[in-house]
XYZ file of N, CA and C in Angstrom:
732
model
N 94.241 130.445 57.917
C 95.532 129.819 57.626
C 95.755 128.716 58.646
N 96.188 127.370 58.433
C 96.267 126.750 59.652
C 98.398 126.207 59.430
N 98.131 125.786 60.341
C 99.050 125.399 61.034
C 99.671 124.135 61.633
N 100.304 123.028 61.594
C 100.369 121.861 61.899
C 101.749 121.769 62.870
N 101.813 121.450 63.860
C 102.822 121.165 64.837
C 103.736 120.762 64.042
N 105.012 121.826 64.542
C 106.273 121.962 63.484
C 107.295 120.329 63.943
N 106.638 120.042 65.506
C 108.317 118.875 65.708
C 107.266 117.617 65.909
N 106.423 117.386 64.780
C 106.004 115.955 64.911
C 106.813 114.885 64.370
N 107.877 114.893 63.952
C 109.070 113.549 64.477
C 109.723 113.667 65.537
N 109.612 114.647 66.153
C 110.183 114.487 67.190
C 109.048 114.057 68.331
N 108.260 114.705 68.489
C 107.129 114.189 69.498
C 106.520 112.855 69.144
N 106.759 112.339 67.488
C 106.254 110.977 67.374
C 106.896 110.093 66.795
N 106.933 108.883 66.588
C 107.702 107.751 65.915
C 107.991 108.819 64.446
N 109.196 108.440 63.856
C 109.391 109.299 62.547
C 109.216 107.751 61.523
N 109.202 106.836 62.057
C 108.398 106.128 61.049
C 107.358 105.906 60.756
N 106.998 106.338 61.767
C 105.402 106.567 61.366
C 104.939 107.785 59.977
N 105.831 108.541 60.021
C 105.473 109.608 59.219
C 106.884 109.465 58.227
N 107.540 108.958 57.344
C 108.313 108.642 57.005
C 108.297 109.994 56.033
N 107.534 110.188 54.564
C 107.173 111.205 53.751
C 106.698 112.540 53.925
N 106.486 113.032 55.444
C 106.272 114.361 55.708
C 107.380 115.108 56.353
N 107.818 116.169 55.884
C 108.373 117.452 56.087
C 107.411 118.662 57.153
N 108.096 118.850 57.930
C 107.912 119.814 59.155
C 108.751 120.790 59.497
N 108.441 121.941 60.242
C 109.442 122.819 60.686
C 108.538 124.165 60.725
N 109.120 125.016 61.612
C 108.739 126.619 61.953
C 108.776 127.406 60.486
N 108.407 127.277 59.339
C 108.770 127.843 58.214
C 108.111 129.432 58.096
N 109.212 130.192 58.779
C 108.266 131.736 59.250
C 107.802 132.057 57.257
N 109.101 131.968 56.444
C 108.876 132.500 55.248
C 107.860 132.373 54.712
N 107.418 130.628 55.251
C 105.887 130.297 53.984
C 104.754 130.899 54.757
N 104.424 130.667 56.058
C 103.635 131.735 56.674
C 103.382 133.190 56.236
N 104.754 133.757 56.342
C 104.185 135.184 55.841
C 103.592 135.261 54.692
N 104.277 134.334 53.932
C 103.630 134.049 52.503
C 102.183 134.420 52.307
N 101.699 133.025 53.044
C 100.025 132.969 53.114
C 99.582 133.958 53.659
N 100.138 134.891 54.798
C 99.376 135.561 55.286
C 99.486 136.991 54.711
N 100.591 137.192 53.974
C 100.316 138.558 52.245
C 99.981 138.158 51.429
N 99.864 136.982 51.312
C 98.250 136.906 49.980
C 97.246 136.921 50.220
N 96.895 136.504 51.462
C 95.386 136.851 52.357
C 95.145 138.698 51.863
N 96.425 139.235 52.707
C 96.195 140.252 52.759
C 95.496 141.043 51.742
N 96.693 140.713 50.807
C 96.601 140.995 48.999
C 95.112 140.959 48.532
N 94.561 139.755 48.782
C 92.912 139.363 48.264
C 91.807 140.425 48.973
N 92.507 141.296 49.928
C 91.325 141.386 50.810
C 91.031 141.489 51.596
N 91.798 140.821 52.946
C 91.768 139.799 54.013
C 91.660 141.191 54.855
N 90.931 141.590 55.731
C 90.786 142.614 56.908
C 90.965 141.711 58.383
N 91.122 140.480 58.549
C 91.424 140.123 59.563
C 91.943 139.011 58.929
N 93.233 138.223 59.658
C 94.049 136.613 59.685
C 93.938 136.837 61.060
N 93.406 135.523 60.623
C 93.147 134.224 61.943
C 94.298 132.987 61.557
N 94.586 132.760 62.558
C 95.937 131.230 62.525
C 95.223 130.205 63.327
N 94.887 128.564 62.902
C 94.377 127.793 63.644
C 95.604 127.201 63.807
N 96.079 126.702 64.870
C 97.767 126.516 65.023
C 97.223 124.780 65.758
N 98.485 124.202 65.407
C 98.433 123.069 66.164
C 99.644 123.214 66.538
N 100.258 123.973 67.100
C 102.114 124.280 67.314
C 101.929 124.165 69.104
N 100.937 124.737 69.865
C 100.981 124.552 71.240
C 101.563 126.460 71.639
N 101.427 126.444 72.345
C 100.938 127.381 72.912
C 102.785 128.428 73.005
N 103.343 127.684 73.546
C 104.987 128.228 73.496
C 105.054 128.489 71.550
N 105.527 127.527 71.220
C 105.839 127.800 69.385
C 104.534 128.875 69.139
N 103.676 128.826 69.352
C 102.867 130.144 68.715
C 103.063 131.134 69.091
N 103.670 131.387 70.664
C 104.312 132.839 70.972
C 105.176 133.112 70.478
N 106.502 131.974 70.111
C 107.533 132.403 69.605
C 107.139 132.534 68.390
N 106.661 132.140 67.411
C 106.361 132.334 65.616
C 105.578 133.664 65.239
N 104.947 133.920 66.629
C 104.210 135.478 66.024
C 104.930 136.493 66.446
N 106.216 136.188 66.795
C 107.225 137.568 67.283
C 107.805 137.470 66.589
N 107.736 136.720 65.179
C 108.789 136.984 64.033
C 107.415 136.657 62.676
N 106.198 136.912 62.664
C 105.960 137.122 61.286
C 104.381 138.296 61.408
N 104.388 138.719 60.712
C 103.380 140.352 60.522
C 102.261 140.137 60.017
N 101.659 140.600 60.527
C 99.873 140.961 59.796
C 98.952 139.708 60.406
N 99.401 139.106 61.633
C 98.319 137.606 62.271
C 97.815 138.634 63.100
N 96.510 138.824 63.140
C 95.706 139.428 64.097
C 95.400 138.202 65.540
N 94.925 136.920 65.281
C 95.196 136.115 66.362
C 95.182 134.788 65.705
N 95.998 134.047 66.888
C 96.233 132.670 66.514
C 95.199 132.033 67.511
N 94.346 130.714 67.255
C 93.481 130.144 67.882
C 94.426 128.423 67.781
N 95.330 128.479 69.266
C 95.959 126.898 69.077
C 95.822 126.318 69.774
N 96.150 124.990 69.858
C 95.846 123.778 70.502
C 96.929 123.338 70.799
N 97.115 121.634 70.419
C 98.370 120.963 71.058
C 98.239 120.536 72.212
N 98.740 121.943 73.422
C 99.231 121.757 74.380
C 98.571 121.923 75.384
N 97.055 121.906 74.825
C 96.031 121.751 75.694
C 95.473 123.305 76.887
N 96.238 124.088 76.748
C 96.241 124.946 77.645
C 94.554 125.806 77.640
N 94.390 126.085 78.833
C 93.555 126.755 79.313
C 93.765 128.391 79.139
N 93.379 128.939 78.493
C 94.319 129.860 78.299
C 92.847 131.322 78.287
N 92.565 131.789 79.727
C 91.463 132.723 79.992
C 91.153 134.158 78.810
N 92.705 134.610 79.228
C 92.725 135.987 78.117
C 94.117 135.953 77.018
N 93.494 136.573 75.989
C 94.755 136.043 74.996
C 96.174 137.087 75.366
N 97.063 136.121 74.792
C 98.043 137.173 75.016
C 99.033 137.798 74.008
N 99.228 139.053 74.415
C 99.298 139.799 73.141
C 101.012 139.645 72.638
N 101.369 139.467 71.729
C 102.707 139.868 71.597
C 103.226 140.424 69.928
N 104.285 141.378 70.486
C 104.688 142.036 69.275
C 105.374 141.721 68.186
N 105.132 142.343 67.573
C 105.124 141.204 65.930
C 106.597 142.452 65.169
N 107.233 142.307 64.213
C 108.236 142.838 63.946
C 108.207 143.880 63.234
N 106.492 144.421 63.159
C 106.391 145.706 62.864
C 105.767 146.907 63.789
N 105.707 146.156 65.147
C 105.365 147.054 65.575
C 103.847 147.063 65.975
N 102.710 145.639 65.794
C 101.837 145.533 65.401
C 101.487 144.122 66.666
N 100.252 143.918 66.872
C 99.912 142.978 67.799
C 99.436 141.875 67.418
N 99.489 140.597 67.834
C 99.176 139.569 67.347
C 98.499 138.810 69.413
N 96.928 138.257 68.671
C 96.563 137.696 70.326
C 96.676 136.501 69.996
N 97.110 135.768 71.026
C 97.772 134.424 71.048
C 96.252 133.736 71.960
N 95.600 132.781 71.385
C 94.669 131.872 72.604
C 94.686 130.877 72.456
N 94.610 130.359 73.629
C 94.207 128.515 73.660
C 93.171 128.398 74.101
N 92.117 127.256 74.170
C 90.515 126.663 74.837
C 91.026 125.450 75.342
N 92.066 125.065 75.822
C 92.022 123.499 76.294
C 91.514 122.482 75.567
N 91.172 121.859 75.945
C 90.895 120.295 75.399
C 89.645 119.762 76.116
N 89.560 118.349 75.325
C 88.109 117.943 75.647
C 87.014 118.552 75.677
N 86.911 119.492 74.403
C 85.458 120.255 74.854
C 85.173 120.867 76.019
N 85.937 121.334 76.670
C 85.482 121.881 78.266
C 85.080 123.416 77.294
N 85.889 123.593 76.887
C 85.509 125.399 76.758
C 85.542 125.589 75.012
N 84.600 126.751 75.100
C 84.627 126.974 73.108
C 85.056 128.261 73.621
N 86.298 128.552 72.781
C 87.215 129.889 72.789
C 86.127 130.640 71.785
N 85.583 132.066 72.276
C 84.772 132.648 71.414
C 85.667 134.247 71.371
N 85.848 134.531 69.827
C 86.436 136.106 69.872
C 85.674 136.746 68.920
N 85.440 138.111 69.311
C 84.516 138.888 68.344
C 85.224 140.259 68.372
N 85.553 140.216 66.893
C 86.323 141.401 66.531
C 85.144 142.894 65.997
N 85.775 143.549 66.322
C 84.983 144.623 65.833
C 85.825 145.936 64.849
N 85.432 145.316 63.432
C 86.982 145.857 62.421
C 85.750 146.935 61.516
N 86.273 148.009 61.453
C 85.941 149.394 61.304
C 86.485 150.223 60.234
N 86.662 150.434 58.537
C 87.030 150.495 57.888
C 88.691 149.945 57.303
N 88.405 148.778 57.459
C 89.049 148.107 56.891
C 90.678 147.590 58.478
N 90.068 148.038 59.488
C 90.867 147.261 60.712
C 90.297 147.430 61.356
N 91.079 146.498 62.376
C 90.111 145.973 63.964
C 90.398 147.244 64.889
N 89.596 147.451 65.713
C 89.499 148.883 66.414
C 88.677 148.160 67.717
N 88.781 147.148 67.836
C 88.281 146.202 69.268
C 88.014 145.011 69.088
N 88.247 144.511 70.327
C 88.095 142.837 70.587
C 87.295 142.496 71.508
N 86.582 141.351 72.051
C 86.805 140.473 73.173
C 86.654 139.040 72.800
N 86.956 138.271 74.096
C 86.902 137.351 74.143
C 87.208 136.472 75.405
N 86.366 135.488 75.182
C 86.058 134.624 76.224
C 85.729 133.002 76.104
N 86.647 132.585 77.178
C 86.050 131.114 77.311
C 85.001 130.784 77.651
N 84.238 130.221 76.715
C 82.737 129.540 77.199
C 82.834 128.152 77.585
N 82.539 127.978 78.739
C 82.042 126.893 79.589
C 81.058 125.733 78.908
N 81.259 124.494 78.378
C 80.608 123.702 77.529
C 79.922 122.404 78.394
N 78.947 122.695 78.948
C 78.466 121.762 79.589
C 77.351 120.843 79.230
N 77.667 119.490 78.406
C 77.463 119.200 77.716
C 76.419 118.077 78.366
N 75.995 117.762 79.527
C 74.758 117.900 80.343
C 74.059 118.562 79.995
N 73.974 119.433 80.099
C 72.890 120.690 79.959
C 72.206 121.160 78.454
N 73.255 120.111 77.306
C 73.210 120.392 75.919
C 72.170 119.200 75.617
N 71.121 119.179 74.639
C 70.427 118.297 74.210
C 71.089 117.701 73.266
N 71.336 116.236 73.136
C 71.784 115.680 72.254
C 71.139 115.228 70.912
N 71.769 115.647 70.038
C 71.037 115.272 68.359
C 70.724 113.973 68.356
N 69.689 113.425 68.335
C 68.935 112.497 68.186
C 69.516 111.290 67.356
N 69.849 111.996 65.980
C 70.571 110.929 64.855
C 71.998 110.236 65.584
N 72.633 111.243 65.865
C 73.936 110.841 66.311
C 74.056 110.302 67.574
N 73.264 110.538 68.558
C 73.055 109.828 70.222
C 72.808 108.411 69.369
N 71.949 107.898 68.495
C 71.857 106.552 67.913
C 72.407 105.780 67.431
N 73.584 107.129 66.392
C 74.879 106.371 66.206
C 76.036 105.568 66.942
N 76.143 106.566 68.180
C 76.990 105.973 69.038
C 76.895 105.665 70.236
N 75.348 105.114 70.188
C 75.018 103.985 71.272
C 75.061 102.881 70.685
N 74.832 102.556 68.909
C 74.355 101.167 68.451
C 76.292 100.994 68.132
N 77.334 101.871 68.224
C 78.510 101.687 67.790
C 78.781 100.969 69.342
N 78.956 101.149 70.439
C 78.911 101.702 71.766
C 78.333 100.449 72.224
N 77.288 99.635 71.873
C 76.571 98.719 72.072
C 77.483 97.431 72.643
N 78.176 97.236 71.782
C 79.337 95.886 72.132
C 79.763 95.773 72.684
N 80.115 96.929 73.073
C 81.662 97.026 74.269
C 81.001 98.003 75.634
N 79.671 98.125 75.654
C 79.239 98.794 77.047
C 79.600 98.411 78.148
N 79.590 96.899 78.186
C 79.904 96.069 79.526
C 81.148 96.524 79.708
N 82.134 96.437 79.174
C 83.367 96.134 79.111
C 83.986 97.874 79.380
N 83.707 98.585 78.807
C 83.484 100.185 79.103
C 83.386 100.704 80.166
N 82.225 99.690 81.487
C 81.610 100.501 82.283
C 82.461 99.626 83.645
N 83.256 98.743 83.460
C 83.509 97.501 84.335
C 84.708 98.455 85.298
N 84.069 98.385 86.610
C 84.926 99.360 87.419
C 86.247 98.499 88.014
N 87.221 99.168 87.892
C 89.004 98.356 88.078
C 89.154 98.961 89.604
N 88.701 99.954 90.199
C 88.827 100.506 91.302
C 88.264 101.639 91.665
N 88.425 102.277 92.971
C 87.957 103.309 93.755
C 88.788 104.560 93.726
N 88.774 105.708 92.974
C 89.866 106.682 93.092
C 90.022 107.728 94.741
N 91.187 107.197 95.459
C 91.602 108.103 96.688
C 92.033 109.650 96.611
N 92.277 109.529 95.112
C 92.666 110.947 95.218
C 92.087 111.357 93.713
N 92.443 112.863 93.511
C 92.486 113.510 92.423
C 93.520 112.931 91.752
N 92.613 112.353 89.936
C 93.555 111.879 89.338
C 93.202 112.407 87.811
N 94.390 113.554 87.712
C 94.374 114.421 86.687
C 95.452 114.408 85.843
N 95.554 114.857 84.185
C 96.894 115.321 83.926
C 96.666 116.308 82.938
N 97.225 117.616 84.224
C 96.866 119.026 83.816
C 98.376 119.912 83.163
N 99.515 118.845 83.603
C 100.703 119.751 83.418
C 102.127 118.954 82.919
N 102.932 118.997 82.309
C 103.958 118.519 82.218
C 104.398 117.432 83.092
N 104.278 117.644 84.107
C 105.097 117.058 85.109
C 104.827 116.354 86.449
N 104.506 115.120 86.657
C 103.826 114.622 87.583
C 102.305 114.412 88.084
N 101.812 114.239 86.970
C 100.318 114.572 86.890
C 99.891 113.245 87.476
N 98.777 113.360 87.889
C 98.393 112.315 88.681
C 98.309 110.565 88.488
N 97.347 110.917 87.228
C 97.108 110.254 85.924
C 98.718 109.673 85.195
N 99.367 110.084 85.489
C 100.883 109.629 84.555
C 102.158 108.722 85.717
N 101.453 109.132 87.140
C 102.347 108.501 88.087
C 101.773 107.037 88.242
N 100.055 107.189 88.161
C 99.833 105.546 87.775
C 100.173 105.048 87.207
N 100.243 105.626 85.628
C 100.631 104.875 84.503
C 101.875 104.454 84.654
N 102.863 105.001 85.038
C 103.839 105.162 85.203
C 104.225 103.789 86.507
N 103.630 103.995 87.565
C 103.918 102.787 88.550
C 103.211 101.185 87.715
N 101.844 101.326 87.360
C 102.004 100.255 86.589
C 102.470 99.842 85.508
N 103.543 100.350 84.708
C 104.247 100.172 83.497
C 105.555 99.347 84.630
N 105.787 100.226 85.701
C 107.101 99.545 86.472
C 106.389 98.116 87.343
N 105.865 98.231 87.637
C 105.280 96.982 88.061
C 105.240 95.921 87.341
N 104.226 95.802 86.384
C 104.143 94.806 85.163
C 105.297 94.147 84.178
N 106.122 95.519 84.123
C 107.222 94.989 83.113
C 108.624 94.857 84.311
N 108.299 94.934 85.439
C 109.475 94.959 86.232
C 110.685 95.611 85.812
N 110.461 97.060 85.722
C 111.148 98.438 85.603
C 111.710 99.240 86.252
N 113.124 99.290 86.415
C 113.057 100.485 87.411
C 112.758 101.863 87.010
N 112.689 102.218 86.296
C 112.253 103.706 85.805
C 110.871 103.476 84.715
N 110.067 104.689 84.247
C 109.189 104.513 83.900
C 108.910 105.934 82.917
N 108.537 105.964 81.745
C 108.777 107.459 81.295
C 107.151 107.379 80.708
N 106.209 108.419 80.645
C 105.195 108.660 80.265
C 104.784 109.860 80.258
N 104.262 110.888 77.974
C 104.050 111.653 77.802
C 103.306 112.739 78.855
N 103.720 113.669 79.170
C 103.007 114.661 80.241
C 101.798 115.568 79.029
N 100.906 114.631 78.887
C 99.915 115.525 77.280
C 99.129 115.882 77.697
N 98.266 116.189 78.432
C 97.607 116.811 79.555
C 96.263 116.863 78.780
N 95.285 115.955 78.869
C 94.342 115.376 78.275
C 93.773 114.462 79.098
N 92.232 114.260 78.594
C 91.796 113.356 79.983
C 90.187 114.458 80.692
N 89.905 113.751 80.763
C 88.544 114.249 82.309
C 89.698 113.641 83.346
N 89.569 114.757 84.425
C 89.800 113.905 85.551
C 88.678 113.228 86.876
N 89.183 112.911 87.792
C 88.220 111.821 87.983
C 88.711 112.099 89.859
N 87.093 112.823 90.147
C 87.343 113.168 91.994
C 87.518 112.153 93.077
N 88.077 112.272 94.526
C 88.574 110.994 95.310
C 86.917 109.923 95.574
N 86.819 109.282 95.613
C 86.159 108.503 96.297
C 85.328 107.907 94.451
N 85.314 108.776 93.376
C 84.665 108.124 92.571
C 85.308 106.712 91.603
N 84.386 106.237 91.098
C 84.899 104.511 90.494
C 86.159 104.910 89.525
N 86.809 104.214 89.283
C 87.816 104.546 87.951
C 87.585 103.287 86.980
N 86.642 103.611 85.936
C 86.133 102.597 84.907
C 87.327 102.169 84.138
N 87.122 101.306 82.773
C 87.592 101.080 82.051
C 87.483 101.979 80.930
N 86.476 102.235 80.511
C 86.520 103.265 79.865
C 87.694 104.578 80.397
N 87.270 105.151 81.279
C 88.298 106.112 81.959
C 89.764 105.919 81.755
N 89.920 104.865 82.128
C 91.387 104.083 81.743
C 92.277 104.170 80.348
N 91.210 103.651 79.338
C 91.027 103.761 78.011
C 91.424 105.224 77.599
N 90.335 106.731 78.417
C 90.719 107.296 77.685
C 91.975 108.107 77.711
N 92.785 107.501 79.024
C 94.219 108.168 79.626
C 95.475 107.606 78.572
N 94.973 106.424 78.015
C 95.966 105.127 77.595
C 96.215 104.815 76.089
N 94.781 105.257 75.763
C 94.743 104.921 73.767
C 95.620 106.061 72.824
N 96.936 105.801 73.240
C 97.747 106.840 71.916
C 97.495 106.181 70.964
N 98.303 106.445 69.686
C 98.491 106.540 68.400
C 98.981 105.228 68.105
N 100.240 105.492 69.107
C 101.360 104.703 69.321
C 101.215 104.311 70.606
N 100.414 102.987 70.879
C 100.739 102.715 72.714
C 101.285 101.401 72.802
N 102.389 101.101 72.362
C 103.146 99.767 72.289
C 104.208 100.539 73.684
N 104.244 99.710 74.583
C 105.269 99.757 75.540
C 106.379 99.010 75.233
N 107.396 99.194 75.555
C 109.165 98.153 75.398
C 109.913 98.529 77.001
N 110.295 97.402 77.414
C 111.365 97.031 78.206
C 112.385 97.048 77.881
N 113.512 98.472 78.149
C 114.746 98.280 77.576
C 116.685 98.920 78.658
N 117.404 98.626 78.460
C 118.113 98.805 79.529
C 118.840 100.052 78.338
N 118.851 100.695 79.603
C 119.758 102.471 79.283
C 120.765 102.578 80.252
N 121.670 103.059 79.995
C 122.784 103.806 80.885
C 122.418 104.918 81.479
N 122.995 105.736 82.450
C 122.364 106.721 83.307
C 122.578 107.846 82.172
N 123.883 108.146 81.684
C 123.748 108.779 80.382
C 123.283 109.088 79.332
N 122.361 107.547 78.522
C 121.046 108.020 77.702
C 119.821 107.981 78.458
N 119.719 108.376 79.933
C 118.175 108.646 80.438
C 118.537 110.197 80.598
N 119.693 110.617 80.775
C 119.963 112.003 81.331
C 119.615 112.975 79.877
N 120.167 112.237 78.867
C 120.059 112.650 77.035
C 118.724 112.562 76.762
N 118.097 111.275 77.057
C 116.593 111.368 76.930
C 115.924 112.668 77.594
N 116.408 112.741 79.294
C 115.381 113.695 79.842
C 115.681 115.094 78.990
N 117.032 115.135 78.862
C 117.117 116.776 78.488
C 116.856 116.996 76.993
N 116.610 116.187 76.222
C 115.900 116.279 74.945
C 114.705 116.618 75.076
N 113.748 115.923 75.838
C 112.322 116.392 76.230
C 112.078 117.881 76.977
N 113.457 118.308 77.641
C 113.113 119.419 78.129
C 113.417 120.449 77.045
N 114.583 120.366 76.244
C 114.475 121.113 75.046
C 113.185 120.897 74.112
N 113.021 120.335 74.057
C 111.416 120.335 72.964
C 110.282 120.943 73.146
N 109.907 120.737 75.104
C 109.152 121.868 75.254
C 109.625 123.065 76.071
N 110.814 123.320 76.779
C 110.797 124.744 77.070
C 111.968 125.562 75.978
C-alpha cells in the first residue's frame, strides 16, 4: 500500500500542484488495508512518504499495518518502532535515511497465517565497494560528459563539518542561508531544514557539484521581500506546526 505525504501544499508551492487533493485520510487507508486483508494478505507493508512523525501518528489510529517502511524526513532510524494500533495490535514504524547510505532490510517470519517474528536491520551501502553495471556507468558518464569541468570546479576549502542532518541549524543551511543574505542584501534568511546531502569533512574541497547537490530543489527561485516582525513570527510558527 503506499502512501504520499499528506501536507504537500503546504511544504510546496500549491501552484505547483493546483489539481491534487491530500490529507491523513485514516478511512481510505483502512480501506486498502481490509481488502488486502480480505484477498489474503498475511502481512501489510506501508511504503509511506508521510515522514517519520505522520507515520507514528497514522498507525495509532488504523489496524492490521504490520510495518510502515517511510521516508520524507530522511531519518536514520536503527530499530523500528513499535506502536499501538486501536486494536490492541502492533504496527513497526522504520526509516533508512536518504541518499542510499543504508537499505532498510526486514524479514518476517509469519507461521500459519501470522507473523510470530521479525528482524531487522540497516545495511550499510557502500557503494565503493559495489561494482558498477557497466551499461549504466556509460550512461552517465556520456550524460555527465558536458558538464564534468564545471561539476568538479572547486569554489573552496571546507573548515568545518558541513552537514544537514536536522531541522535546525545544519551546517549546510547556515551557508546557504548567509549567502542568500549577502547577495540579496537581507537581513534575515529562511532555508528548508530537509536534511539531505553527503556531507563534506573540514579541510576537504567543496565542489560545484557538492553545491548543486545542497541547492537543486524543485522550486529554487529565491525572492527578496519585506515582512513585518509579525508575519516572520506567523511564518516561523507555521513551520513549527507542520513538523512538530
Amino acid at each position: 500500500i503506499g502512501q504520499a505525504f499528506p501536507y504537500t501544499p503546504i511544504a510546496n508551492p500549491r501552484y505547483m500542484i493546483p489539481d491534487w487533493s491530500y490529507g491523513i485520510r485514516d478511512d481510505s487507508m483502512q480501506k486498502w488495508v481490509d481488502e488486502a486483508r480480505a484477498k489474503g494478505a498475511k502481512v501489510v507493508v506501508v511504503l509511506s512518504h508521510n515522514g517519520i512523525n505522520v507515520d507514528l501518528k497514522i498507525t495509532s489510529q488504523i489496524n492490521n499495518i504490520n510495518t510502515i517502511f517511510g521516508s520524507h524526513t530522511h531519518n536514520g532510524v536503527f530499530q523500528p518502532v513499535p506502536v499501538k494500533t486501536p486494536n490492541g495490535g502492533t504496527c513497526l514504524v522504520t526509516n533508512a535515511g536518504s541518499n542510499g547510505k543504508f537499505l532498510g532490510v526486514m524479514d518476517f517470519n509469519v507461521k500459519n497465517g501470522r507473523i510470530v517474528g521479525w528482524k531487522y536491520r540497516l545495511m550499510p551501502v557502500f557503494s565503493n565497494f559495489l561494482p558498477a553495471d557497466a551499461r549504466m556507468e556509460a550512461l552517465i558518464n556520456k550524460i555527465r560528459a558536458p558538464y564534468e569541468a564545471k561539476l568538479g570546479e572547486v569554489l573552496a576549502v571546507n573548515e568545518e563539518t558541513l552537514y544537514r542532518r536536522g531541522n535546525f541549524n545544519g551546517t549546510w543551511d547556515e551557508v546557504i542561508c548567509a549567502a542568500l543574505m549577502e547577495v540579496r542584501g537581507a537581513d534575515a534568511a529562511f532555508s528548508p531544514g530537509v536534511r539531505w546531502g553527503t556531507s563534506i569533512l573540514p579541510g576537504k574541497p567543496i565542489t560545484y557539484e557538492q553545491m548543486m547537490d545542497q541547492i537543486t530543489l524543485t522550486y529554487p527561485a529565491t525572492t527578496l521581500n519585506e515582512f513585518t516582525g509579525a508575519q516572520i513570527k506567523e511564518i516561523m510558527e507555521d513551520v513549527c506546526n507542520n513538523i512538530f
